[in-house]
C-alpha cells in the first residue's frame, strides 16, 4: 500500500497518510502501544494557512477526548486544538517552538504536536476513521469549501 492517499483540487494536492487513524475534525493519531502521537491533517493545515505559533498543552497535563489540547495560530485564524484521545501529555514537539512551519511542511512527520500516554490503551482505537474513510470525508469538505 502507498504511504499516502492523494487527491488534487484546483492546484492543491491533499495527502492522507496510510496507517494513521483520523477524526472527522481533521486530527490524526498514530497509536503505538500505550502512546498516541497527535497532529493535524494536511487538509487542516492547508485550509487554515501558514502556522505562525503553536502552544501545545504542558507535559504532564491530563486531557480527555474532546478537551482543549492547546492552540495553533495561523496567518488566518487561531485554532483550539482538541484532544482526540484521553490520557496524559507525555511529550510535546519542542521543534515547533522555533519552527512552527513544520506543521505546514510535514504535518504527518516532523510537524507532530504531542504524545499522549493513553488512559485506556485497549479502547483507544475506537471511533476513529481509517485513512480511506477520512479521504472520502476530506474530499467532501474540499468540494463544499471550493
Short mmCIF file of N, CA, C and O in Angstrom, two decimals:
data_model
loop_
_atom_site.label_atom_id
_atom_site.label_comp_id
_atom_site.label_asym_id
_atom_site.label_seq_id
_atom_site.Cartn_x
_atom_site.Cartn_y
_atom_site.Cartn_z
N UNK A 1 0.84 -1.19 0.00
CA UNK A 1 0.00 0.00 0.00
C UNK A 1 0.88 1.25 0.00
O UNK A 1 1.93 1.28 0.63
N UNK A 2 0.45 2.27 -0.70
CA UNK A 2 1.20 3.52 -0.77
C UNK A 2 1.25 4.20 0.60
O UNK A 2 0.37 4.00 1.44
N UNK A 3 2.29 5.01 0.81
CA UNK A 3 2.43 5.71 2.09
C UNK A 3 1.34 6.77 2.27
O UNK A 3 0.92 7.04 3.38
N UNK A 4 0.92 7.36 1.15
CA UNK A 4 -0.11 8.40 1.20
C UNK A 4 -1.20 8.14 0.18
O UNK A 4 -0.94 7.65 -0.91
N UNK A 5 -2.42 8.52 0.53
CA UNK A 5 -3.50 8.66 -0.42
C UNK A 5 -3.50 10.12 -0.82
O UNK A 5 -3.24 10.99 0.01
N UNK A 6 -3.79 10.43 -2.08
CA UNK A 6 -3.74 11.82 -2.54
C UNK A 6 -4.96 12.15 -3.37
O UNK A 6 -5.50 11.29 -4.07
N UNK A 7 -5.36 13.42 -3.29
CA UNK A 7 -6.38 13.95 -4.19
C UNK A 7 -5.97 15.37 -4.55
O UNK A 7 -5.31 16.06 -3.77
N UNK A 8 -6.34 15.79 -5.74
CA UNK A 8 -5.99 17.13 -6.21
C UNK A 8 -7.27 17.94 -6.38
O UNK A 8 -8.27 17.45 -6.91
N UNK A 9 -7.23 19.16 -5.90
CA UNK A 9 -8.33 20.09 -6.09
C UNK A 9 -7.73 21.42 -6.50
O UNK A 9 -6.87 21.95 -5.79
N UNK A 10 -8.18 21.94 -7.63
CA UNK A 10 -7.61 23.16 -8.17
C UNK A 10 -6.11 22.92 -8.36
O UNK A 10 -5.72 21.97 -9.01
N UNK A 11 -5.25 23.70 -7.73
CA UNK A 11 -3.80 23.49 -7.86
C UNK A 11 -3.20 22.84 -6.62
O UNK A 11 -1.99 22.71 -6.50
N UNK A 12 -4.03 22.42 -5.68
CA UNK A 12 -3.55 21.87 -4.41
C UNK A 12 -3.64 20.35 -4.38
O UNK A 12 -4.62 19.76 -4.82
N UNK A 13 -2.61 19.73 -3.83
CA UNK A 13 -2.60 18.29 -3.60
C UNK A 13 -2.79 18.07 -2.10
O UNK A 13 -2.06 18.64 -1.28
N UNK A 14 -3.80 17.28 -1.75
CA UNK A 14 -4.08 16.97 -0.35
C UNK A 14 -3.69 15.52 -0.11
O UNK A 14 -4.05 14.64 -0.88
N UNK A 15 -2.97 15.28 0.99
CA UNK A 15 -2.48 13.95 1.31
C UNK A 15 -3.10 13.43 2.62
O UNK A 15 -3.36 14.21 3.53
N UNK A 16 -3.25 12.12 2.67
CA UNK A 16 -3.68 11.42 3.87
C UNK A 16 -2.71 10.26 4.07
O UNK A 16 -2.55 9.43 3.16
N UNK A 17 -2.05 10.21 5.21
CA UNK A 17 -1.06 9.16 5.46
C UNK A 17 -1.78 7.86 5.82
O UNK A 17 -2.63 7.83 6.70
N UNK A 18 -1.42 6.79 5.13
CA UNK A 18 -1.99 5.49 5.43
C UNK A 18 -1.39 4.95 6.73
O UNK A 18 -0.27 5.30 7.10
N UNK A 19 -2.16 4.16 7.44
CA UNK A 19 -1.68 3.58 8.69
C UNK A 19 -1.99 4.41 9.92
O UNK A 19 -1.85 3.94 11.04
N UNK A 20 -2.38 5.67 9.73
CA UNK A 20 -2.77 6.53 10.85
C UNK A 20 -4.28 6.45 11.00
O UNK A 20 -5.00 6.04 10.09
N UNK A 21 -4.77 6.89 12.15
CA UNK A 21 -6.21 6.99 12.41
C UNK A 21 -6.60 8.46 12.39
O UNK A 21 -5.78 9.33 12.72
N UNK A 22 -7.85 8.74 12.04
CA UNK A 22 -8.28 10.13 11.83
C UNK A 22 -9.59 10.43 12.54
O UNK A 22 -10.42 9.55 12.73
N UNK A 23 -9.75 11.72 12.88
CA UNK A 23 -11.02 12.19 13.43
C UNK A 23 -11.75 12.95 12.32
O UNK A 23 -11.12 13.41 11.36
N UNK A 24 -13.04 13.11 12.49
CA UNK A 24 -13.78 13.85 11.46
C UNK A 24 -13.52 15.35 11.54
O UNK A 24 -13.92 16.10 10.66
N UNK A 25 -12.81 15.80 12.60
CA UNK A 25 -12.45 17.22 12.68
C UNK A 25 -10.96 17.44 12.38
O UNK A 25 -10.35 18.40 12.84
N UNK A 26 -10.37 16.53 11.59
CA UNK A 26 -9.09 16.75 10.93
C UNK A 26 -7.83 16.64 11.81
O UNK A 26 -6.86 17.35 11.61
N UNK A 27 -7.87 15.71 12.74
CA UNK A 27 -6.68 15.35 13.50
C UNK A 27 -6.28 13.93 13.14
O UNK A 27 -7.13 13.12 12.78
N UNK A 28 -4.98 13.65 13.25
CA UNK A 28 -4.52 12.27 13.06
C UNK A 28 -3.91 11.77 14.37
O UNK A 28 -3.46 12.55 15.20
N UNK A 29 -3.93 10.45 14.50
CA UNK A 29 -3.39 9.79 15.68
C UNK A 29 -2.60 8.57 15.20
O UNK A 29 -3.09 7.81 14.36
N UNK A 30 -1.41 8.42 15.74
CA UNK A 30 -0.60 7.22 15.47
C UNK A 30 -0.39 6.54 16.82
O UNK A 30 0.38 7.02 17.65
N UNK A 31 -1.11 5.44 17.05
CA UNK A 31 -1.06 4.75 18.34
C UNK A 31 -0.06 3.61 18.26
O UNK A 31 -0.15 2.74 17.39
N UNK A 32 0.90 3.66 19.18
CA UNK A 32 1.92 2.60 19.28
C UNK A 32 2.00 2.20 20.74
O UNK A 32 2.47 2.97 21.57
N UNK A 33 1.49 1.01 21.01
CA UNK A 33 1.47 0.54 22.40
C UNK A 33 0.52 1.38 23.23
O UNK A 33 -0.67 1.46 22.94
N UNK A 34 1.06 2.07 24.23
CA UNK A 34 0.23 2.88 25.14
C UNK A 34 0.37 4.38 24.87
O UNK A 34 -0.11 5.20 25.65
N UNK A 35 1.02 4.73 23.76
CA UNK A 35 1.26 6.15 23.45
C UNK A 35 0.66 6.51 22.10
O UNK A 35 0.83 5.79 21.12
N UNK A 36 -0.02 7.66 22.07
CA UNK A 36 -0.58 8.19 20.83
C UNK A 36 0.15 9.46 20.45
O UNK A 36 0.25 10.39 21.25
N UNK A 37 0.69 9.49 19.24
CA UNK A 37 1.24 10.73 18.69
C UNK A 37 0.10 11.42 17.96
O UNK A 37 -0.66 10.78 17.23
N UNK A 38 -0.04 12.74 18.19
CA UNK A 38 -1.17 13.50 17.68
C UNK A 38 -0.68 14.64 16.79
O UNK A 38 0.32 15.30 17.10
N UNK A 39 -1.40 14.88 15.70
CA UNK A 39 -1.10 16.01 14.83
C UNK A 39 -2.33 16.44 14.07
O UNK A 39 -3.42 15.88 14.25
N UNK A 40 -2.15 17.43 13.21
CA UNK A 40 -3.25 17.91 12.37
C UNK A 40 -3.02 17.42 10.95
O UNK A 40 -1.89 17.19 10.53
N UNK A 41 -4.10 17.26 10.22
CA UNK A 41 -4.01 16.72 8.86
C UNK A 41 -3.53 17.77 7.86
O UNK A 41 -3.55 18.98 8.12
N UNK A 42 -3.13 17.26 6.72
CA UNK A 42 -2.72 18.11 5.61
C UNK A 42 -3.87 19.05 5.23
O UNK A 42 -3.66 20.23 4.97
N UNK A 43 -5.08 18.52 5.22
CA UNK A 43 -6.25 19.36 4.89
C UNK A 43 -6.39 20.52 5.88
O UNK A 43 -6.56 21.67 5.48
N UNK A 44 -6.29 20.24 7.17
CA UNK A 44 -6.46 21.30 8.17
C UNK A 44 -5.39 22.37 8.01
O UNK A 44 -5.69 23.56 8.02
N UNK A 45 -4.14 21.96 7.83
CA UNK A 45 -3.08 22.97 7.73
C UNK A 45 -3.19 23.76 6.43
O UNK A 45 -2.97 24.96 6.43
N UNK A 46 -3.57 23.12 5.33
CA UNK A 46 -3.69 23.86 4.06
C UNK A 46 -4.87 24.82 4.08
O UNK A 46 -4.80 25.91 3.54
N UNK A 47 -5.96 24.42 4.70
CA UNK A 47 -7.16 25.26 4.68
C UNK A 47 -7.09 26.42 5.67
O UNK A 47 -7.89 27.34 5.59
N UNK A 48 -6.12 26.41 6.59
CA UNK A 48 -6.02 27.48 7.58
C UNK A 48 -4.79 28.36 7.44
O UNK A 48 -4.61 29.28 8.21
N UNK A 49 -3.92 28.09 6.48
CA UNK A 49 -2.79 28.97 6.20
C UNK A 49 -1.54 28.63 6.98
O UNK A 49 -1.49 27.68 7.76
N UNK A 50 -0.53 29.45 6.76
CA UNK A 50 0.78 29.23 7.36
C UNK A 50 0.72 29.34 8.88
O UNK A 50 0.19 30.31 9.42
N UNK A 51 1.30 28.35 9.55
CA UNK A 51 1.32 28.33 11.01
C UNK A 51 2.39 29.30 11.50
O UNK A 51 3.55 29.24 11.08
N UNK A 52 2.00 30.20 12.41
CA UNK A 52 2.92 31.19 12.96
C UNK A 52 3.34 30.85 14.39
O UNK A 52 4.42 31.25 14.84
N UNK A 53 2.49 30.11 15.12
CA UNK A 53 2.75 29.86 16.53
C UNK A 53 1.97 28.63 16.97
O UNK A 53 0.84 28.43 16.56
N UNK A 54 2.62 27.81 17.80
CA UNK A 54 1.96 26.62 18.35
C UNK A 54 2.15 26.62 19.86
O UNK A 54 3.27 26.81 20.34
N UNK A 55 1.06 26.42 20.58
CA UNK A 55 1.15 26.32 22.04
C UNK A 55 0.43 25.03 22.47
O UNK A 55 -0.77 25.03 22.72
N UNK A 56 1.20 23.93 22.55
CA UNK A 56 0.58 22.67 23.00
C UNK A 56 0.38 22.66 24.50
O UNK A 56 0.96 23.47 25.23
N UNK A 57 -0.44 21.74 24.97
CA UNK A 57 -0.63 21.56 26.41
C UNK A 57 0.71 21.18 27.04
O UNK A 57 1.58 20.61 26.39
N UNK A 58 0.85 21.47 28.31
CA UNK A 58 2.10 21.19 29.02
C UNK A 58 2.26 19.69 29.28
O UNK A 58 1.28 18.97 29.47
N UNK A 59 3.51 19.25 29.27
CA UNK A 59 3.81 17.87 29.63
C UNK A 59 3.29 17.61 31.03
O UNK A 59 3.43 18.44 31.93
N UNK A 60 2.63 16.47 31.20
CA UNK A 60 2.05 16.11 32.50
C UNK A 60 0.57 16.43 32.63
O UNK A 60 -0.09 15.92 33.52
N UNK A 61 0.06 17.27 31.72
CA UNK A 61 -1.36 17.63 31.79
C UNK A 61 -2.23 16.44 31.42
O UNK A 61 -1.98 15.75 30.43
N UNK A 62 -3.26 16.20 32.21
CA UNK A 62 -4.25 15.17 31.87
C UNK A 62 -5.29 15.78 30.95
O UNK A 62 -5.75 16.90 31.18
N UNK A 63 -5.63 15.05 29.89
CA UNK A 63 -6.63 15.52 28.93
C UNK A 63 -7.65 14.41 28.68
O UNK A 63 -7.34 13.24 28.79
N UNK A 64 -8.85 14.84 28.38
CA UNK A 64 -9.91 13.91 27.99
C UNK A 64 -10.23 14.14 26.53
O UNK A 64 -10.10 15.26 26.02
N UNK A 65 -10.64 13.08 25.86
CA UNK A 65 -11.04 13.19 24.47
C UNK A 65 -12.07 14.30 24.34
O UNK A 65 -13.04 14.36 25.10
N UNK A 66 -11.84 15.22 23.42
CA UNK A 66 -12.75 16.33 23.19
C UNK A 66 -12.39 17.60 23.93
O UNK A 66 -12.96 18.65 23.68
N UNK A 67 -11.42 17.52 24.84
CA UNK A 67 -10.99 18.71 25.59
C UNK A 67 -9.86 19.43 24.85
O UNK A 67 -9.18 18.86 24.01
N UNK A 68 -9.66 20.70 25.24
CA UNK A 68 -8.62 21.50 24.60
C UNK A 68 -7.23 20.94 24.90
O UNK A 68 -6.92 20.54 26.01
N UNK A 69 -6.41 20.93 23.85
CA UNK A 69 -5.06 20.39 23.94
C UNK A 69 -4.01 21.45 23.60
O UNK A 69 -2.84 21.16 23.52
N UNK A 70 -4.44 22.67 23.39
CA UNK A 70 -3.52 23.75 23.04
C UNK A 70 -4.10 24.62 21.94
O UNK A 70 -5.31 24.59 21.70
N UNK A 71 -3.20 25.37 21.29
CA UNK A 71 -3.61 26.31 20.24
C UNK A 71 -2.61 26.31 19.10
O UNK A 71 -1.42 26.12 19.31
N UNK A 72 -3.14 26.58 17.92
CA UNK A 72 -2.31 26.86 16.75
C UNK A 72 -2.77 28.21 16.21
O UNK A 72 -3.95 28.41 15.98
N UNK A 73 -1.82 29.10 16.01
CA UNK A 73 -2.13 30.39 15.42
C UNK A 73 -1.58 30.40 14.00
O UNK A 73 -0.40 30.13 13.79
N UNK A 74 -2.45 30.69 13.04
CA UNK A 74 -2.03 30.78 11.65
C UNK A 74 -2.19 32.22 11.18
O UNK A 74 -2.68 33.06 11.93
N UNK A 75 -1.80 32.45 9.93
CA UNK A 75 -1.97 33.80 9.39
C UNK A 75 -3.44 34.16 9.22
O UNK A 75 -3.78 35.33 9.10
N UNK A 76 -4.32 33.16 9.24
CA UNK A 76 -5.75 33.39 9.04
C UNK A 76 -6.57 33.34 10.33
O UNK A 76 -7.55 34.05 10.45
N UNK A 77 -6.18 32.46 11.28
CA UNK A 77 -7.08 32.16 12.39
C UNK A 77 -6.30 31.55 13.55
O UNK A 77 -5.19 31.04 13.37
N UNK A 78 -6.89 31.61 14.74
CA UNK A 78 -6.36 30.88 15.89
C UNK A 78 -7.27 29.68 16.11
O UNK A 78 -8.48 29.82 16.24
N UNK A 79 -6.67 28.48 16.11
CA UNK A 79 -7.41 27.24 16.27
C UNK A 79 -7.17 26.64 17.64
O UNK A 79 -6.02 26.55 18.08
N UNK A 80 -8.24 26.25 18.31
CA UNK A 80 -8.09 25.47 19.53
C UNK A 80 -7.86 24.02 19.12
O UNK A 80 -8.64 23.47 18.35
N UNK A 81 -6.78 23.44 19.62
CA UNK A 81 -6.52 22.03 19.37
C UNK A 81 -7.38 21.21 20.31
O UNK A 81 -7.44 21.49 21.50
N UNK A 82 -8.03 20.20 19.79
CA UNK A 82 -8.91 19.34 20.58
C UNK A 82 -8.28 17.95 20.66
O UNK A 82 -7.89 17.37 19.64
N UNK A 83 -8.19 17.42 21.85
CA UNK A 83 -7.57 16.12 22.03
C UNK A 83 -8.44 15.01 21.45
O UNK A 83 -9.60 14.88 21.81
N UNK A 84 -7.86 14.18 20.58
CA UNK A 84 -8.62 13.06 20.02
C UNK A 84 -8.63 11.83 20.93
O UNK A 84 -9.33 10.86 20.64
N UNK A 85 -7.85 11.86 22.01
CA UNK A 85 -7.76 10.72 22.94
C UNK A 85 -7.71 11.24 24.37
O UNK A 85 -7.45 12.42 24.62
N UNK A 86 -7.92 10.34 25.32
CA UNK A 86 -7.80 10.66 26.74
C UNK A 86 -6.49 10.11 27.28
O UNK A 86 -6.08 9.01 26.90
N UNK A 87 -5.87 10.87 28.18
CA UNK A 87 -4.63 10.42 28.79
C UNK A 87 -3.85 11.57 29.38
O UNK A 87 -4.41 12.60 29.75
N UNK A 88 -2.53 11.39 29.43
CA UNK A 88 -1.63 12.40 29.99
C UNK A 88 -0.59 12.78 28.94
O UNK A 88 0.01 11.90 28.32
N UNK A 89 -0.39 14.08 28.72
CA UNK A 89 0.60 14.55 27.76
C UNK A 89 1.98 14.12 28.27
O UNK A 89 2.39 14.52 29.36
N UNK A 90 2.67 13.30 27.48
CA UNK A 90 3.97 12.79 27.90
C UNK A 90 5.13 13.49 27.19
O UNK A 90 6.26 13.45 27.68
N UNK A 91 4.84 14.13 26.07
CA UNK A 91 5.89 14.81 25.31
C UNK A 91 5.25 15.81 24.37
O UNK A 91 4.16 15.57 23.86
N UNK A 92 5.90 16.94 24.18
CA UNK A 92 5.47 17.91 23.16
C UNK A 92 6.62 18.08 22.17
O UNK A 92 7.79 17.90 22.51
N UNK A 93 6.29 18.43 20.96
CA UNK A 93 7.29 18.62 19.92
C UNK A 93 7.97 19.97 20.12
O UNK A 93 7.44 21.00 19.73
N UNK A 94 9.13 19.95 20.74
CA UNK A 94 9.87 21.18 21.05
C UNK A 94 10.30 21.93 19.80
O UNK A 94 10.49 23.15 19.84
N UNK A 95 10.46 21.22 18.69
CA UNK A 95 10.88 21.86 17.44
C UNK A 95 9.87 22.89 16.96
O UNK A 95 10.23 23.84 16.26
N UNK A 96 8.61 22.71 17.32
CA UNK A 96 7.57 23.63 16.85
C UNK A 96 7.70 25.02 17.44
O UNK A 96 7.22 25.99 16.86
N UNK A 97 8.37 25.14 18.59
CA UNK A 97 8.55 26.46 19.20
C UNK A 97 9.35 27.38 18.28
O UNK A 97 8.97 28.52 18.05
N UNK A 98 10.44 26.87 17.73
CA UNK A 98 11.27 27.66 16.83
C UNK A 98 10.85 27.53 15.37
O UNK A 98 11.13 28.40 14.55
N UNK A 99 10.18 26.41 15.04
CA UNK A 99 9.84 26.13 13.64
C UNK A 99 8.39 25.66 13.50
O UNK A 99 8.12 24.51 13.14
N UNK A 100 7.42 26.55 13.77
CA UNK A 100 6.01 26.15 13.66
C UNK A 100 5.62 25.74 12.24
O UNK A 100 4.67 24.99 12.05
N UNK A 101 6.39 26.20 11.26
CA UNK A 101 6.10 25.87 9.87
C UNK A 101 6.26 24.37 9.57
O UNK A 101 5.83 23.90 8.51
N UNK A 102 6.84 23.62 10.50
CA UNK A 102 6.92 22.17 10.31
C UNK A 102 5.54 21.55 10.14
O UNK A 102 5.38 20.55 9.44
N UNK A 103 4.53 22.16 10.76
CA UNK A 103 3.16 21.67 10.60
C UNK A 103 2.71 21.81 9.15
O UNK A 103 2.06 20.92 8.62
N UNK A 104 3.11 22.91 8.49
CA UNK A 104 2.76 23.09 7.08
C UNK A 104 3.63 22.22 6.17
O UNK A 104 3.13 21.66 5.20
N UNK A 105 4.90 22.11 6.49
CA UNK A 105 5.84 21.40 5.61
C UNK A 105 5.75 19.88 5.73
O UNK A 105 5.99 19.18 4.75
N UNK A 106 5.44 19.37 6.91
CA UNK A 106 5.43 17.93 7.14
C UNK A 106 4.42 17.58 8.24
O UNK A 106 4.80 17.15 9.32
N UNK A 107 3.11 17.75 7.95
CA UNK A 107 2.11 17.57 9.01
C UNK A 107 2.04 16.16 9.58
O UNK A 107 1.64 15.98 10.73
N UNK A 108 2.44 15.15 8.80
CA UNK A 108 2.36 13.76 9.27
C UNK A 108 3.69 13.24 9.81
O UNK A 108 3.78 12.08 10.20
N UNK A 109 4.70 14.07 9.83
CA UNK A 109 6.03 13.65 10.28
C UNK A 109 6.58 14.61 11.31
O UNK A 109 6.15 14.63 12.46
N UNK A 110 7.51 15.46 10.88
CA UNK A 110 8.18 16.40 11.79
C UNK A 110 7.23 17.41 12.42
O UNK A 110 7.56 18.02 13.43
N UNK A 111 6.02 17.56 11.86
CA UNK A 111 5.05 18.52 12.39
C UNK A 111 4.10 17.95 13.43
O UNK A 111 3.09 18.58 13.73
N UNK A 112 4.42 16.77 14.00
CA UNK A 112 3.56 16.23 15.06
C UNK A 112 3.51 17.23 16.22
O UNK A 112 4.43 18.01 16.43
N UNK A 113 2.42 17.20 17.00
CA UNK A 113 2.23 18.20 18.05
C UNK A 113 2.60 17.67 19.43
O UNK A 113 3.34 18.31 20.17
N UNK A 114 2.05 16.52 19.81
CA UNK A 114 2.35 15.98 21.13
C UNK A 114 2.15 14.48 21.16
O UNK A 114 1.59 13.89 20.25
N UNK A 115 2.62 13.89 22.26
CA UNK A 115 2.40 12.47 22.51
C UNK A 115 1.63 12.36 23.82
O UNK A 115 1.91 13.08 24.78
N UNK A 116 0.67 11.44 23.83
CA UNK A 116 -0.20 11.27 24.99
C UNK A 116 -0.13 9.82 25.45
O UNK A 116 -0.35 8.90 24.64
N UNK A 117 0.18 9.65 26.73
CA UNK A 117 0.13 8.32 27.35
C UNK A 117 -1.35 8.02 27.55
O UNK A 117 -2.06 8.74 28.25
N UNK A 118 -1.83 6.98 26.90
CA UNK A 118 -3.26 6.70 26.85
C UNK A 118 -3.83 6.23 28.18
O UNK A 118 -3.24 5.39 28.86
N UNK A 119 -5.01 6.76 28.52
CA UNK A 119 -5.72 6.34 29.73
C UNK A 119 -6.30 4.94 29.54
O UNK A 119 -6.37 4.16 30.48
N UNK A 120 -6.72 4.62 28.32
CA UNK A 120 -7.33 3.33 28.01
C UNK A 120 -6.74 2.78 26.71
O UNK A 120 -7.36 2.90 25.66
N UNK A 121 -5.56 2.19 26.78
CA UNK A 121 -4.93 1.69 25.55
C UNK A 121 -5.79 0.66 24.80
O UNK A 121 -5.77 0.63 23.57
N UNK A 122 -6.56 -0.13 25.52
CA UNK A 122 -7.39 -1.16 24.88
C UNK A 122 -8.46 -0.56 23.99
O UNK A 122 -8.72 -1.03 22.89
N UNK A 123 -9.12 0.51 24.45
CA UNK A 123 -10.21 1.11 23.70
C UNK A 123 -9.80 2.34 22.91
O UNK A 123 -10.65 3.01 22.32
N UNK A 124 -8.52 2.62 22.88
CA UNK A 124 -8.04 3.88 22.29
C UNK A 124 -8.34 4.02 20.80
O UNK A 124 -8.51 5.12 20.31
N UNK A 125 -8.41 2.92 20.08
CA UNK A 125 -8.61 3.00 18.63
C UNK A 125 -10.08 3.09 18.23
O UNK A 125 -10.39 3.27 17.06
N UNK A 126 -10.97 3.01 19.19
CA UNK A 126 -12.40 3.06 18.90
C UNK A 126 -12.82 4.45 18.42
O UNK A 126 -12.39 5.46 18.97
N UNK A 127 -13.67 4.49 17.43
CA UNK A 127 -14.27 5.75 16.99
C UNK A 127 -13.47 6.54 15.98
O UNK A 127 -13.87 7.64 15.61
N UNK A 128 -12.35 6.02 15.52
CA UNK A 128 -11.55 6.74 14.54
C UNK A 128 -11.85 6.26 13.13
O UNK A 128 -12.36 5.16 12.92
N UNK A 129 -11.49 7.07 12.16
CA UNK A 129 -11.62 6.72 10.76
C UNK A 129 -10.29 6.16 10.25
O UNK A 129 -9.22 6.66 10.61
N UNK A 130 -10.36 5.16 9.39
CA UNK A 130 -9.18 4.70 8.67
C UNK A 130 -8.86 5.73 7.59
O UNK A 130 -9.69 6.57 7.23
N UNK A 131 -7.66 5.66 7.02
CA UNK A 131 -7.22 6.64 6.02
C UNK A 131 -8.19 6.75 4.84
O UNK A 131 -8.51 7.85 4.40
N UNK A 132 -8.68 5.62 4.36
CA UNK A 132 -9.57 5.63 3.20
C UNK A 132 -10.88 6.36 3.50
O UNK A 132 -11.38 7.13 2.68
N UNK A 133 -11.44 6.12 4.67
CA UNK A 133 -12.69 6.78 5.07
C UNK A 133 -12.47 8.27 5.29
O UNK A 133 -13.30 9.10 4.90
N UNK A 134 -11.33 8.62 5.90
CA UNK A 134 -11.04 10.05 6.10
C UNK A 134 -10.84 10.74 4.75
O UNK A 134 -11.28 11.88 4.56
N UNK A 135 -10.21 10.05 3.80
CA UNK A 135 -10.01 10.63 2.47
C UNK A 135 -11.35 11.02 1.84
O UNK A 135 -11.49 12.11 1.29
N UNK A 136 -12.34 10.16 1.94
CA UNK A 136 -13.67 10.46 1.39
C UNK A 136 -14.31 11.65 2.11
O UNK A 136 -14.90 12.53 1.46
N UNK A 137 -14.18 11.69 3.43
CA UNK A 137 -14.70 12.81 4.21
C UNK A 137 -14.01 14.12 3.79
O UNK A 137 -14.66 15.13 3.57
N UNK A 138 -12.69 14.07 3.67
CA UNK A 138 -11.92 15.24 3.29
C UNK A 138 -12.30 15.72 1.89
O UNK A 138 -12.47 16.93 1.67
N UNK A 139 -12.48 14.81 0.95
CA UNK A 139 -12.90 15.20 -0.40
C UNK A 139 -14.22 15.97 -0.36
O UNK A 139 -14.39 16.97 -1.06
N UNK A 140 -15.15 15.50 0.47
CA UNK A 140 -16.42 16.21 0.61
C UNK A 140 -16.23 17.60 1.18
O UNK A 140 -16.88 18.55 0.71
N UNK A 141 -15.34 17.76 2.14
CA UNK A 141 -15.07 19.08 2.71
C UNK A 141 -14.43 20.00 1.67
O UNK A 141 -14.77 21.19 1.59
N UNK A 142 -13.52 19.47 0.88
CA UNK A 142 -12.85 20.26 -0.15
C UNK A 142 -13.85 20.75 -1.18
O UNK A 142 -13.87 21.92 -1.55
N UNK A 143 -14.71 19.85 -1.63
CA UNK A 143 -15.71 20.22 -2.63
C UNK A 143 -16.68 21.25 -2.09
O UNK A 143 -17.06 22.19 -2.79
N UNK A 144 -17.08 21.10 -0.83
CA UNK A 144 -18.00 22.04 -0.22
C UNK A 144 -17.36 23.43 -0.06
O UNK A 144 -18.00 24.45 -0.29
N UNK A 145 -16.08 23.46 0.31
CA UNK A 145 -15.38 24.72 0.51
C UNK A 145 -15.02 25.39 -0.82
O UNK A 145 -14.90 26.62 -0.89
N UNK A 146 -14.82 24.56 -1.86
CA UNK A 146 -14.38 25.07 -3.16
C UNK A 146 -15.46 25.76 -3.89
O UNK A 146 -15.41 26.69 -4.57
#
